[in-house]
Short mmCIF file of C-alpha atoms and ligand atoms in Angstrom, two decimals:
data_model
loop_
_atom_site.label_atom_id
_atom_site.label_comp_id
_atom_site.label_asym_id
_atom_site.label_seq_id
_atom_site.Cartn_x
_atom_site.Cartn_y
_atom_site.Cartn_z
CA MET J 1 0.27 0.12 -0.19
CA SER J 2 1.26 2.83 -0.66
CA THR J 3 -0.28 6.64 0.00
CA SER J 4 -0.27 8.82 -3.31
CA SER J 5 -3.37 9.95 -2.91
CA TRP J 6 -1.93 12.03 -0.57
CA PRO J 7 -3.60 15.59 -0.59
CA ARG J 8 -1.11 18.32 -1.79
CA ARG J 9 -2.15 21.62 -0.28
CA ARG J 10 0.05 24.49 -1.14
CA PRO J 11 -0.42 27.67 -2.10
CA ARG J 12 0.14 28.31 -5.06
CA HIS J 13 2.31 31.26 -4.82
CA SER J 14 3.28 33.17 -2.04
CA ARG J 15 5.03 36.49 -2.59
CA ARG J 16 7.51 37.42 -0.78
CA SER J 17 8.40 40.56 -2.90
CA LEU J 18 6.55 44.24 -2.15
CA ALA J 19 4.29 45.45 -4.72
CA VAL J 20 5.06 49.10 -3.85
CA CYS J 21 8.18 50.91 -2.45
CA PRO J 22 7.32 52.37 1.03
CA VAL J 23 9.31 54.92 0.40
CA THR J 24 8.98 56.51 -2.88
CA GLY J 25 5.12 54.96 -3.55
CA LYS J 26 6.39 53.27 -6.92
CA VAL J 27 5.62 50.43 -7.96
CA ARG J 28 8.40 47.90 -7.00
CA PHE J 29 10.11 45.87 -9.69
CA ARG J 30 12.44 43.27 -8.86
CA ASP J 31 14.83 43.10 -11.33
CA ARG J 32 15.90 45.81 -14.25
CA ASN J 33 14.06 42.78 -16.71
CA THR J 34 11.05 42.96 -15.19
CA ALA J 35 11.10 46.50 -14.59
CA LYS J 36 11.88 47.12 -18.71
CA GLN J 37 9.29 44.90 -19.73
CA ALA J 38 6.59 47.02 -17.65
CA LEU J 39 8.52 50.00 -19.46
CA LYS J 40 7.27 48.37 -22.87
CA LEU J 41 4.01 48.01 -21.80
CA ALA J 42 3.61 50.90 -20.87
CA ALA J 43 4.58 52.33 -24.25
CA PHE J 44 2.41 50.53 -26.11
CA ALA J 45 -0.84 52.12 -23.60
CA ARG J 46 0.22 55.16 -24.64
CA SER J 47 0.71 54.57 -28.11
CA ARG J 48 -2.63 52.86 -27.94
CA ALA J 49 -4.39 56.08 -26.46
CA GLU J 50 -2.65 58.13 -28.53
CA ILE J 51 -4.78 56.47 -31.66
CA ASP J 52 -7.92 56.26 -29.29
CA GLY J 53 -7.45 60.02 -28.71
CA LEU J 54 -7.30 59.36 -25.37
CA ALA J 55 -5.04 61.55 -22.72
CA THR J 56 -2.80 59.83 -20.86
CA ARG J 57 -0.97 60.08 -17.71
CA ARG J 58 1.92 57.05 -18.35
CA ARG J 59 5.29 58.37 -19.16
CA GLU J 60 6.99 56.54 -18.07
CA VAL J 61 10.51 56.40 -19.94
CA ARG J 62 13.59 54.84 -17.63
CA VAL J 63 14.06 52.26 -15.48
CA TYR J 64 16.04 53.30 -12.39
CA GLN J 65 17.19 51.35 -9.22
CA CYS J 66 15.52 52.34 -5.53
CA LEU J 67 18.66 53.19 -3.93
CA GLU J 68 16.50 53.01 -0.08
CA GLU J 69 17.19 50.73 1.58
CA ALA J 70 13.79 49.61 2.60
CA CYS J 71 12.96 48.85 -1.05
CA HIS J 72 15.46 46.41 -1.11
CA LYS J 73 17.15 47.38 -4.43
CA GLY J 74 13.80 47.34 -6.36
CA PHE J 75 13.28 48.49 -10.17
CA HIS J 76 11.21 52.14 -10.57
CA LEU J 77 10.46 53.01 -13.72
CA SER J 78 10.99 57.43 -13.75
CA SER J 79 9.37 59.85 -16.13
CA GLN J 80 12.27 61.16 -16.45
CA PRO J 81 14.43 60.71 -20.03
CA GLY J 82 18.09 61.17 -18.22
CA TYR J 83 19.43 63.61 -15.11
CA THR J 84 18.23 66.84 -14.43
CA PRO J 85 20.44 69.73 -13.03
CA PRO J 86 19.18 71.22 -9.68
CA GLY J 87 16.92 74.08 -10.95
CA GLY J 88 17.40 73.64 -14.46
CA ALA J 89 16.40 72.85 -17.49
CA GLY J 90 13.01 71.21 -18.11
CA MET J 91 10.58 71.05 -15.68
CA ALA J 92 9.08 73.87 -14.45
CA VAL J 93 8.66 74.31 -10.54
CA ALA J 94 5.95 75.98 -9.20
CA ALA J 95 6.87 78.34 -6.23
ZN1 LIG Z 101 11.79 52.10 -4.24
#
C-alpha cells in the first residue's frame, strides 16, 4: 500500500516581494528586466491611448534602481528621460 493519494495542499504562490516601494510609493520591480517589460507595456498602452484620442498620464521612459534600503534594491520607472540638473532646464517648478 502506498500513500500516493496524499492530498497536496500548497499555496499557489507566496509573494514575498514588495509590490510598492515603501519610500517612494512607486510600483516596485524586483529586477531590471521586469521593469523594462513594464516600460514596454506602458509605452504600448500610451501609443494605443493616443490612437484612441485618450489622454494618458503614463510617461515612463526610464528604469532606475531605488537607493532606499527599505526598497531592497527594487527598480522603478521614471518619467524623466535623463538626469535633470538642480534648478535646471526641463521641469518648471511652481514657487
Ligand atoms: Zn524604492
